[in-house]
mmCIF file of C-alpha atoms in Angstrom:
data_model
loop_
_atom_site.group_PDB
_atom_site.id
_atom_site.type_symbol
_atom_site.label_atom_id
_atom_site.label_comp_id
_atom_site.label_asym_id
_atom_site.label_seq_id
_atom_site.Cartn_x
_atom_site.Cartn_y
_atom_site.Cartn_z
ATOM 1 C CA MET Q 1 36.002 -67.657 75.067
ATOM 2 C CA GLY Q 2 32.911 -67.534 77.218
ATOM 3 C CA ASN Q 3 32.573 -68.613 80.819
ATOM 4 C CA ASP Q 4 30.593 -71.704 79.812
ATOM 5 C CA ASP Q 5 33.463 -72.803 77.608
ATOM 6 C CA HIS Q 6 35.945 -72.445 80.478
ATOM 7 C CA ARG Q 7 33.694 -74.493 82.762
ATOM 8 C CA ARG Q 8 33.331 -77.257 80.174
ATOM 9 C CA ARG Q 9 37.088 -77.476 79.717
ATOM 10 C CA LYS Q 10 37.527 -78.255 83.428
ATOM 11 C CA THR Q 11 35.572 -81.499 83.041
ATOM 12 C CA PRO Q 12 37.155 -84.658 81.524
ATOM 13 C CA CYS Q 13 34.625 -84.620 78.705
ATOM 14 C CA GLY Q 14 35.272 -80.940 78.048
ATOM 15 C CA PHE Q 15 39.011 -81.531 77.931
ATOM 16 C CA CYS Q 16 38.572 -84.373 75.436
ATOM 17 C CA MET Q 17 36.379 -82.178 73.233
ATOM 18 C CA ALA Q 18 38.960 -79.378 73.353
ATOM 19 C CA VAL Q 19 41.653 -81.817 72.217
ATOM 20 C CA PHE Q 20 39.360 -83.277 69.542
ATOM 21 C CA LYS Q 21 38.881 -79.823 68.002
ATOM 22 C CA TRP Q 22 42.586 -79.682 67.181
ATOM 23 C CA ILE Q 23 42.512 -82.838 65.033
ATOM 24 C CA PRO Q 24 41.757 -80.985 61.742
ATOM 25 C CA VAL Q 25 44.607 -78.552 62.460
ATOM 26 C CA LEU Q 26 46.973 -81.424 63.210
ATOM 27 C CA PHE Q 27 45.898 -83.119 59.990
ATOM 28 C CA ILE Q 28 46.665 -80.026 57.901
ATOM 29 C CA THR Q 29 49.988 -79.590 59.713
ATOM 30 C CA ALA Q 30 50.910 -83.226 59.032
ATOM 31 C CA VAL Q 31 50.079 -82.871 55.327
ATOM 32 C CA ILE Q 32 52.234 -79.734 55.098
ATOM 33 C CA ALA Q 33 55.128 -81.451 56.910
ATOM 34 C CA TRP Q 34 54.922 -84.452 54.563
ATOM 35 C CA SER Q 35 54.732 -82.190 51.486
ATOM 36 C CA TYR Q 36 57.855 -80.387 52.711
ATOM 37 C CA TYR Q 37 59.751 -83.662 52.872
ATOM 38 C CA ALA Q 38 58.438 -84.858 49.514
ATOM 39 C CA TYR Q 39 59.233 -81.586 47.754
ATOM 40 C CA VAL Q 40 62.523 -80.565 49.335
ATOM 41 C CA VAL Q 41 64.140 -83.961 49.863
ATOM 42 C CA GLU Q 42 62.649 -86.286 47.260
ATOM 43 C CA LEU Q 43 61.891 -83.889 44.392
ATOM 44 C CA CYS Q 44 64.681 -81.319 44.699
ATOM 45 C CA ILE Q 45 67.650 -82.762 46.557
ATOM 46 C CA ARG Q 46 67.526 -86.407 45.471
ATOM 47 C CA ASN Q 47 65.900 -86.079 42.070
ATOM 48 C CA SER Q 48 67.099 -82.777 40.551
ATOM 49 C CA GLU Q 49 70.211 -82.757 38.349
ATOM 50 C CA ASN Q 50 70.113 -79.005 37.647
ATOM 51 C CA ARG Q 51 71.544 -77.459 40.818
ATOM 52 C CA ILE Q 52 70.874 -73.856 39.803
ATOM 53 C CA GLY Q 53 67.282 -74.706 38.943
ATOM 54 C CA MET Q 54 66.936 -76.540 42.237
ATOM 55 C CA ILE Q 55 68.137 -73.479 44.169
ATOM 56 C CA PHE Q 56 65.529 -71.256 42.518
ATOM 57 C CA MET Q 57 62.815 -73.863 43.061
ATOM 58 C CA LEU Q 58 63.640 -74.082 46.758
ATOM 59 C CA LEU Q 59 63.901 -70.295 47.084
ATOM 60 C CA PHE Q 60 60.372 -69.650 45.790
ATOM 61 C CA TYR Q 61 59.038 -72.734 47.566
ATOM 62 C CA HIS Q 62 60.172 -71.474 50.962
ATOM 63 C CA LEU Q 63 58.862 -67.985 50.218
ATOM 64 C CA PHE Q 64 55.355 -69.287 49.472
ATOM 65 C CA LEU Q 65 55.509 -71.750 52.368
ATOM 66 C CA THR Q 66 56.488 -68.996 54.826
ATOM 67 C CA LEU Q 67 53.635 -66.702 53.763
ATOM 68 C CA PHE Q 68 51.226 -69.653 53.820
ATOM 69 C CA MET Q 69 52.193 -70.832 57.296
ATOM 70 C CA TRP Q 70 52.405 -67.300 58.690
ATOM 71 C CA SER Q 71 48.847 -66.553 57.554
ATOM 72 C CA TYR Q 72 47.621 -69.927 58.819
ATOM 73 C CA TRP Q 73 49.213 -69.400 62.227
ATOM 74 C CA ARG Q 74 47.752 -65.905 62.599
ATOM 75 C CA THR Q 75 44.285 -67.192 61.643
ATOM 76 C CA ILE Q 76 44.492 -69.910 64.291
ATOM 77 C CA MET Q 77 46.006 -67.904 67.127
ATOM 78 C CA THR Q 78 44.132 -64.599 66.776
ATOM 79 C CA SER Q 79 41.517 -64.234 69.493
ATOM 80 C CA VAL Q 80 37.868 -63.641 68.643
ATOM 81 C CA GLY Q 81 38.094 -60.526 70.784
ATOM 82 C CA ARG Q 82 36.065 -59.357 73.723
ATOM 83 C CA ILE Q 83 32.873 -57.331 73.617
ATOM 84 C CA PRO Q 84 33.210 -54.349 76.009
ATOM 85 C CA ASP Q 85 31.355 -54.304 79.297
ATOM 86 C CA GLN Q 86 29.051 -51.482 78.238
ATOM 87 C CA TRP Q 87 27.269 -53.970 75.977
ATOM 88 C CA ARG Q 88 26.704 -56.361 78.901
ATOM 89 C CA ILE Q 89 23.579 -56.215 81.042
ATOM 90 C CA PRO Q 90 24.171 -56.535 84.821
ATOM 91 C CA ASP Q 91 23.067 -59.788 86.442
ATOM 92 C CA GLU Q 92 20.358 -58.087 88.481
ATOM 93 C CA GLU Q 93 18.788 -56.619 85.345
ATOM 94 C CA VAL Q 94 19.114 -59.951 83.538
ATOM 95 C CA SER Q 95 17.181 -61.608 86.368
ATOM 96 C CA ARG Q 96 14.494 -58.963 86.072
ATOM 97 C CA LEU Q 97 14.463 -59.470 82.313
ATOM 98 C CA PHE Q 98 13.936 -63.223 82.557
ATOM 99 C CA ARG Q 99 11.235 -62.758 85.208
ATOM 100 C CA ALA Q 100 9.416 -60.144 83.156
ATOM 101 C CA ASP Q 101 5.765 -61.025 82.627
ATOM 102 C CA SER Q 102 5.280 -59.092 79.381
ATOM 103 C CA PRO Q 103 7.162 -58.095 76.234
ATOM 104 C CA ASP Q 104 6.695 -54.428 77.133
ATOM 105 C CA THR Q 105 8.565 -54.916 80.404
ATOM 106 C CA GLN Q 106 11.353 -56.703 78.581
ATOM 107 C CA LYS Q 107 11.451 -53.848 76.096
ATOM 108 C CA ARG Q 108 11.818 -51.205 78.801
ATOM 109 C CA ILE Q 109 14.637 -53.057 80.553
ATOM 110 C CA LEU Q 110 16.625 -53.565 77.370
ATOM 111 C CA ASN Q 111 15.942 -50.047 76.127
ATOM 112 C CA ASN Q 112 17.858 -48.607 79.079
ATOM 113 C CA PHE Q 113 20.994 -50.217 77.700
ATOM 114 C CA ALA Q 114 20.522 -50.273 73.929
ATOM 115 C CA ARG Q 115 19.524 -46.604 73.525
ATOM 116 C CA ASP Q 116 23.116 -45.418 74.104
ATOM 117 C CA LEU Q 117 24.727 -48.134 71.979
ATOM 118 C CA PRO Q 118 25.515 -47.697 68.251
ATOM 119 C CA VAL Q 119 23.360 -50.551 66.932
ATOM 120 C CA THR Q 120 21.578 -50.556 63.579
ATOM 121 C CA ASN Q 121 20.843 -54.279 63.191
ATOM 122 C CA ARG Q 122 17.452 -55.647 64.202
ATOM 123 C CA THR Q 123 15.679 -59.001 64.384
ATOM 124 C CA MET Q 124 12.828 -59.972 62.077
ATOM 125 C CA ASN Q 125 10.333 -58.495 64.530
ATOM 126 C CA GLY Q 126 12.194 -55.182 64.559
ATOM 127 C CA SER Q 127 13.818 -55.500 67.991
ATOM 128 C CA VAL Q 128 17.398 -54.926 69.077
ATOM 129 C CA ARG Q 129 19.366 -58.176 69.110
ATOM 130 C CA PHE Q 130 20.058 -59.697 72.528
ATOM 131 C CA CYS Q 131 22.067 -62.834 73.407
ATOM 132 C CA GLU Q 132 20.597 -64.855 76.245
ATOM 133 C CA LYS Q 133 23.802 -66.885 76.710
ATOM 134 C CA CYS Q 134 26.272 -63.986 76.928
ATOM 135 C CA LYS Q 135 23.755 -61.543 78.485
ATOM 136 C CA ILE Q 136 24.720 -58.771 76.077
ATOM 137 C CA ILE Q 137 23.215 -56.544 73.429
ATOM 138 C CA LYS Q 138 24.813 -57.813 70.218
ATOM 139 C CA PRO Q 139 26.901 -55.314 68.261
ATOM 140 C CA ASP Q 140 26.149 -55.063 64.555
ATOM 141 C CA ARG Q 141 27.290 -58.154 62.592
ATOM 142 C CA ALA Q 142 28.127 -60.027 65.816
ATOM 143 C CA HIS Q 143 26.731 -63.512 66.397
ATOM 144 C CA HIS Q 144 26.933 -66.135 69.106
ATOM 145 C CA CYS Q 145 29.168 -69.102 68.251
ATOM 146 C CA SER Q 146 28.068 -72.324 69.904
ATOM 147 C CA VAL Q 147 31.562 -73.813 69.469
ATOM 148 C CA CYS Q 148 33.465 -70.879 70.987
ATOM 149 C CA SER Q 149 30.644 -70.287 73.512
ATOM 150 C CA CYS Q 150 30.736 -66.525 73.108
ATOM 151 C CA CYS Q 151 29.537 -63.717 70.881
ATOM 152 C CA VAL Q 152 31.985 -63.027 68.066
ATOM 153 C CA LEU Q 153 32.509 -59.637 66.425
ATOM 154 C CA LYS Q 154 31.700 -59.627 62.687
ATOM 155 C CA MET Q 155 31.446 -63.393 62.707
ATOM 156 C CA ASP Q 156 31.912 -64.975 59.282
ATOM 157 C CA HIS Q 157 31.793 -68.657 60.287
ATOM 158 C CA HIS Q 158 33.470 -71.130 62.611
ATOM 159 C CA CYS Q 159 36.168 -73.001 60.706
ATOM 160 C CA PRO Q 160 37.233 -76.404 62.103
ATOM 161 C CA TRP Q 161 40.386 -76.342 59.929
ATOM 162 C CA VAL Q 162 41.738 -73.455 62.012
ATOM 163 C CA ASN Q 163 39.873 -74.338 65.235
ATOM 164 C CA ASN Q 164 38.734 -70.754 65.475
ATOM 165 C CA CYS Q 165 35.995 -68.389 64.438
ATOM 166 C CA VAL Q 166 36.703 -66.351 61.329
ATOM 167 C CA ASN Q 167 35.866 -62.876 62.580
ATOM 168 C CA PHE Q 168 36.699 -59.189 62.449
ATOM 169 C CA TYR Q 169 40.204 -59.629 63.833
ATOM 170 C CA ASN Q 170 41.427 -62.522 61.673
ATOM 171 C CA TYR Q 171 39.348 -62.304 58.478
ATOM 172 C CA LYS Q 172 42.227 -60.725 56.544
ATOM 173 C CA TYR Q 173 44.539 -63.504 57.750
ATOM 174 C CA PHE Q 174 41.995 -66.131 56.716
ATOM 175 C CA VAL Q 175 41.666 -64.753 53.174
ATOM 176 C CA LEU Q 176 45.467 -64.552 52.869
ATOM 177 C CA PHE Q 177 45.725 -68.104 54.202
ATOM 178 C CA LEU Q 178 43.390 -69.339 51.467
ATOM 179 C CA GLY Q 179 45.246 -67.341 48.828
ATOM 180 C CA TYR Q 180 48.723 -68.450 49.835
ATOM 181 C CA ALA Q 181 47.569 -72.047 50.292
ATOM 182 C CA LEU Q 182 46.297 -71.947 46.701
ATOM 183 C CA VAL Q 183 49.558 -70.420 45.433
ATOM 184 C CA TYR Q 184 51.547 -73.023 47.379
ATOM 185 C CA CYS Q 185 49.559 -75.915 45.902
ATOM 186 C CA LEU Q 186 49.733 -74.542 42.350
ATOM 187 C CA TYR Q 187 53.477 -73.956 42.647
ATOM 188 C CA VAL Q 188 54.090 -77.467 43.948
ATOM 189 C CA ALA Q 189 51.902 -78.969 41.220
ATOM 190 C CA PHE Q 190 53.542 -76.918 38.452
ATOM 191 C CA THR Q 191 57.125 -77.658 39.505
ATOM 192 C CA SER Q 192 56.438 -81.375 40.030
ATOM 193 C CA LEU Q 193 54.495 -81.747 36.760
ATOM 194 C CA HIS Q 194 57.585 -82.713 34.720
ATOM 195 C CA ASP Q 195 58.495 -85.566 37.064
ATOM 196 C CA PHE Q 196 54.847 -86.645 37.226
ATOM 197 C CA VAL Q 197 54.691 -86.881 33.412
ATOM 198 C CA GLU Q 198 58.024 -88.692 33.260
ATOM 199 C CA PHE Q 199 56.738 -91.207 35.795
ATOM 200 C CA TRP Q 200 54.048 -92.343 33.340
ATOM 201 C CA LYS Q 201 56.018 -91.677 30.166
ATOM 202 C CA VAL Q 202 59.282 -93.548 30.754
ATOM 203 C CA GLY Q 203 58.314 -95.666 33.733
ATOM 204 C CA ALA Q 204 59.034 -95.361 37.406
ATOM 205 C CA GLY Q 205 62.262 -97.331 37.189
ATOM 206 C CA GLN Q 206 63.978 -94.759 34.964
ATOM 207 C CA LEU Q 207 63.494 -91.715 37.186
ATOM 208 C CA ASN Q 208 66.391 -90.439 39.294
ATOM 209 C CA ALA Q 209 64.380 -90.910 42.462
ATOM 210 C CA SER Q 210 64.532 -94.389 43.892
ATOM 211 C CA GLY Q 211 62.263 -96.604 45.961
ATOM 212 C CA MET Q 212 59.442 -94.844 47.774
ATOM 213 C CA GLY Q 213 60.768 -91.471 46.629
ATOM 214 C CA ARG Q 214 59.120 -91.957 43.245
ATOM 215 C CA PHE Q 215 55.753 -92.444 44.869
ATOM 216 C CA HIS Q 216 56.256 -89.446 47.166
ATOM 217 C CA ILE Q 217 56.606 -87.283 44.049
ATOM 218 C CA LEU Q 218 53.599 -88.938 42.417
ATOM 219 C CA PHE Q 219 51.319 -88.398 45.419
ATOM 220 C CA LEU Q 220 52.717 -84.895 45.932
ATOM 221 C CA PHE Q 221 51.368 -83.853 42.534
ATOM 222 C CA PHE Q 222 48.003 -85.540 43.092
ATOM 223 C CA ILE Q 223 47.460 -83.996 46.532
ATOM 224 C CA ALA Q 224 48.592 -80.528 45.391
ATOM 225 C CA ILE Q 225 46.079 -80.608 42.516
ATOM 226 C CA MET Q 226 43.314 -81.952 44.747
ATOM 227 C CA PHE Q 227 43.772 -79.207 47.346
ATOM 228 C CA ALA Q 228 44.139 -76.534 44.655
ATOM 229 C CA ILE Q 229 40.785 -77.478 43.114
ATOM 230 C CA SER Q 230 38.998 -77.144 46.452
ATOM 231 C CA LEU Q 231 40.845 -73.945 47.391
ATOM 232 C CA VAL Q 232 40.225 -72.063 44.154
ATOM 233 C CA SER Q 233 36.455 -72.021 44.680
ATOM 234 C CA LEU Q 234 36.704 -71.196 48.401
ATOM 235 C CA PHE Q 235 39.253 -68.424 47.845
ATOM 236 C CA GLY Q 236 37.235 -67.005 44.961
ATOM 237 C CA TYR Q 237 34.083 -67.007 47.082
ATOM 238 C CA HIS Q 238 35.735 -65.078 49.910
ATOM 239 C CA ILE Q 239 37.260 -62.561 47.509
ATOM 240 C CA TYR Q 240 33.723 -61.986 46.260
ATOM 241 C CA LEU Q 241 32.500 -61.536 49.858
ATOM 242 C CA VAL Q 242 35.266 -59.015 50.523
ATOM 243 C CA LEU Q 243 34.378 -56.996 47.429
ATOM 244 C CA VAL Q 244 30.668 -56.830 48.362
ATOM 245 C CA ASN Q 245 31.381 -56.392 52.109
ATOM 246 C CA ARG Q 246 29.404 -59.397 53.226
ATOM 247 C CA THR Q 247 30.083 -62.252 55.643
ATOM 248 C CA THR Q 248 29.235 -65.885 54.999
ATOM 249 C CA LEU Q 249 26.383 -65.665 57.529
ATOM 250 C CA GLU Q 250 25.053 -62.517 55.872
ATOM 251 C CA SER Q 251 25.117 -64.187 52.456
ATOM 252 C CA PHE Q 252 22.700 -66.815 53.794
ATOM 253 C CA ARG Q 253 20.620 -64.478 55.967
ATOM 254 C CA ALA Q 254 20.578 -60.788 55.105
ATOM 255 C CA PRO Q 255 21.148 -58.386 58.016
ATOM 256 C CA ILE Q 256 18.052 -56.442 59.032
ATOM 257 C CA PHE Q 257 18.489 -52.699 59.492
ATOM 258 C CA ARG Q 258 16.398 -50.274 61.495
ATOM 259 C CA VAL Q 259 16.019 -48.214 58.327
ATOM 260 C CA GLY Q 260 15.544 -50.241 55.170
ATOM 261 C CA GLY Q 261 14.844 -53.682 56.642
ATOM 262 C CA PRO Q 262 16.653 -56.778 55.291
ATOM 263 C CA ASP Q 263 19.454 -55.825 52.921
ATOM 264 C CA LYS Q 264 22.345 -58.074 51.852
ATOM 265 C CA ASN Q 265 24.097 -55.023 50.395
ATOM 266 C CA GLY Q 266 23.636 -52.832 53.453
ATOM 267 C CA TYR Q 267 27.385 -52.623 54.101
ATOM 268 C CA ASN Q 268 28.405 -52.410 50.443
ATOM 269 C CA LEU Q 269 30.337 -49.143 50.016
ATOM 270 C CA GLY Q 270 31.898 -49.932 46.629
ATOM 271 C CA ARG Q 271 34.529 -52.514 45.765
ATOM 272 C CA TYR Q 272 37.616 -50.499 46.658
ATOM 273 C CA ALA Q 273 36.153 -49.185 49.916
ATOM 274 C CA ASN Q 274 35.003 -52.711 50.804
ATOM 275 C CA PHE Q 275 38.473 -54.087 50.074
ATOM 276 C CA CYS Q 276 40.113 -51.391 52.203
ATOM 277 C CA GLU Q 277 37.772 -52.124 55.104
ATOM 278 C CA VAL Q 278 39.367 -55.585 55.372
ATOM 279 C CA PHE Q 279 42.896 -55.019 54.031
ATOM 280 C CA GLY Q 280 43.454 -51.344 54.842
ATOM 281 C CA ASP Q 281 44.464 -48.512 52.524
ATOM 282 C CA ASP Q 282 48.241 -49.055 52.664
ATOM 283 C CA TRP Q 283 49.207 -51.416 49.833
ATOM 284 C CA GLN Q 284 52.428 -52.368 51.640
ATOM 285 C CA TYR Q 285 50.398 -54.406 54.136
ATOM 286 C CA TRP Q 286 47.827 -55.908 51.770
ATOM 287 C CA PHE Q 287 49.718 -59.166 51.243
ATOM 288 C CA LEU Q 288 51.157 -59.545 54.734
ATOM 289 C CA PRO Q 289 49.290 -61.191 57.643
ATOM 290 C CA VAL Q 290 49.465 -58.103 59.855
ATOM 291 C CA PHE Q 291 46.365 -56.341 61.115
ATOM 292 C CA SER Q 292 45.402 -53.398 58.898
ATOM 293 C CA SER Q 293 41.587 -53.563 58.830
ATOM 294 C CA PHE Q 294 39.477 -50.465 59.439
ATOM 295 C CA GLY Q 295 37.195 -50.036 62.430
ATOM 296 C CA ASP Q 296 36.744 -51.556 65.858
ATOM 297 C CA GLY Q 297 34.528 -54.530 64.943
ATOM 298 C CA LYS Q 298 31.477 -53.057 66.691
ATOM 299 C CA THR Q 299 30.330 -50.318 64.315
ATOM 300 C CA PHE Q 300 30.453 -50.294 60.525
ATOM 301 C CA PRO Q 301 29.635 -47.689 57.873
ATOM 302 C CA ILE Q 302 26.439 -48.485 56.016
ATOM 303 C CA ARG Q 303 24.998 -47.364 52.688
ATOM 304 C CA HIS Q 304 22.085 -45.502 54.256
ATOM 305 C CA MET Q 305 24.254 -43.878 56.933
ATOM 306 C CA GLU Q 306 22.560 -40.497 56.547
ATOM 307 C CA GLU Q 307 19.117 -42.057 56.856
ATOM 308 C CA ASP Q 308 20.006 -43.968 60.009
ATOM 309 C CA THR Q 309 21.984 -41.414 62.021
ATOM 310 C CA GLU Q 310 19.631 -41.758 64.972
ATOM 311 C CA SER Q 311 20.086 -45.538 65.172
ATOM 312 C CA LEU Q 312 23.871 -45.210 64.997
ATOM 313 C CA LEU Q 313 23.678 -42.935 68.032
ATOM 314 C CA GLY Q 314 21.302 -45.360 69.717
ATOM 315 C CA TYR Q 315 18.336 -42.981 70.040
ATOM 316 C CA HIS Q 316 14.683 -44.072 70.031
ATOM 317 C CA SER Q 317 15.513 -47.758 69.874
ATOM 318 C CA ASP Q 318 12.560 -50.109 69.587
ATOM 319 C CA THR Q 319 13.975 -52.704 71.939
ATOM 320 C CA ARG Q 320 12.779 -56.190 72.653
ATOM 321 C CA ILE Q 321 14.589 -59.369 73.590
ATOM 322 C CA GLU Q 322 15.782 -61.262 70.511
ATOM 323 C CA LEU Q 323 13.791 -64.449 70.122
ATOM 324 C CA GLU Q 324 15.822 -65.804 67.235
ATOM 325 C CA GLU Q 325 19.261 -67.058 68.245
ATOM 326 C CA ASP Q 326 22.024 -67.394 65.681
ATOM 327 C CA PHE Q 327 21.509 -71.146 65.435
ATOM 328 C CA LEU Q 328 17.765 -71.041 66.032
ATOM 329 C CA PRO Q 329 17.394 -72.615 69.507
ATOM 330 C CA GLU Q 330 14.022 -72.901 71.173
ATOM 331 C CA PRO Q 331 12.931 -69.398 72.290
ATOM 332 C CA ARG Q 332 12.668 -68.706 76.005
ATOM 333 C CA PHE Q 333 9.813 -66.191 75.872
ATOM 334 C CA GLN Q 334 6.996 -67.886 74.013
ATOM 335 C CA ASP Q 335 4.464 -65.200 74.910
ATOM 336 C CA SER Q 336 6.448 -62.500 73.086
ATOM 337 C CA ILE Q 337 6.268 -64.226 69.700
ATOM 338 C CA PRO Q 338 4.046 -62.210 67.381
#
């Protein structure tokens, strides 16, 4: 988190906002806890007559639930990471930068720092990207998150359901979370389908479950199907993004490269290579929420790597302060707009 975020949390309003951000996570947790009771107690223990079948149902249920919750927990608790100090401009130079009376002066100040950094991304006006809030040169694919109040490495999007930014360090966990959540919902729906049909076929009074238990099973099926429908499109979309090596932000606004200009497929190395960049090349870790992604989150292989060797090494950078923030705030330097 950034310094501004820490300062806001010290105020009563900031503390209330920090607590408010956890409401979606608490909601998901409450739904999972209720579904556990409805499935394990009402559907299996109280309603099942086939004990062997019940044991197998509970065995697979707890397997899927464990993988689901493990992935969810890692997505929530994984830090967005910290951009190294060499990307940060000293306060004295930042003051000079903000007092600069011309774009050329700004360019010279920033060039002293960006020329030795491996950056290939540019703004629409061809300048190296700079974050006014964090006072840093942005690494490739990094963006400033207004919720986290810091620049995030390979930022995909900020997800309120995990109260965290989906980024380089937890993107694999997030995709696994979506996948296992979908499997969990489909498994619950499939194994509760028989009781759901019997509820309407023979009437609620003739089911083994009694009282509110019958309605727990009924709503369990409905909610599992409802969540599965929403998850299948979201999971499918992120699998597509993995295979084309693109973030959600990049799918809406193509990254601009020093060589080649805007290119949504600039990081596309082929489906298998793209998959390995997120999940690693060891199949034993593909389906486990443990970190196995390639890289350091600051530099990434690109399709025109040979053409842009100089920019990867940071030489001859055409540097100017970035006027376009990630969420398009009002620019500070009006006189530098072309």
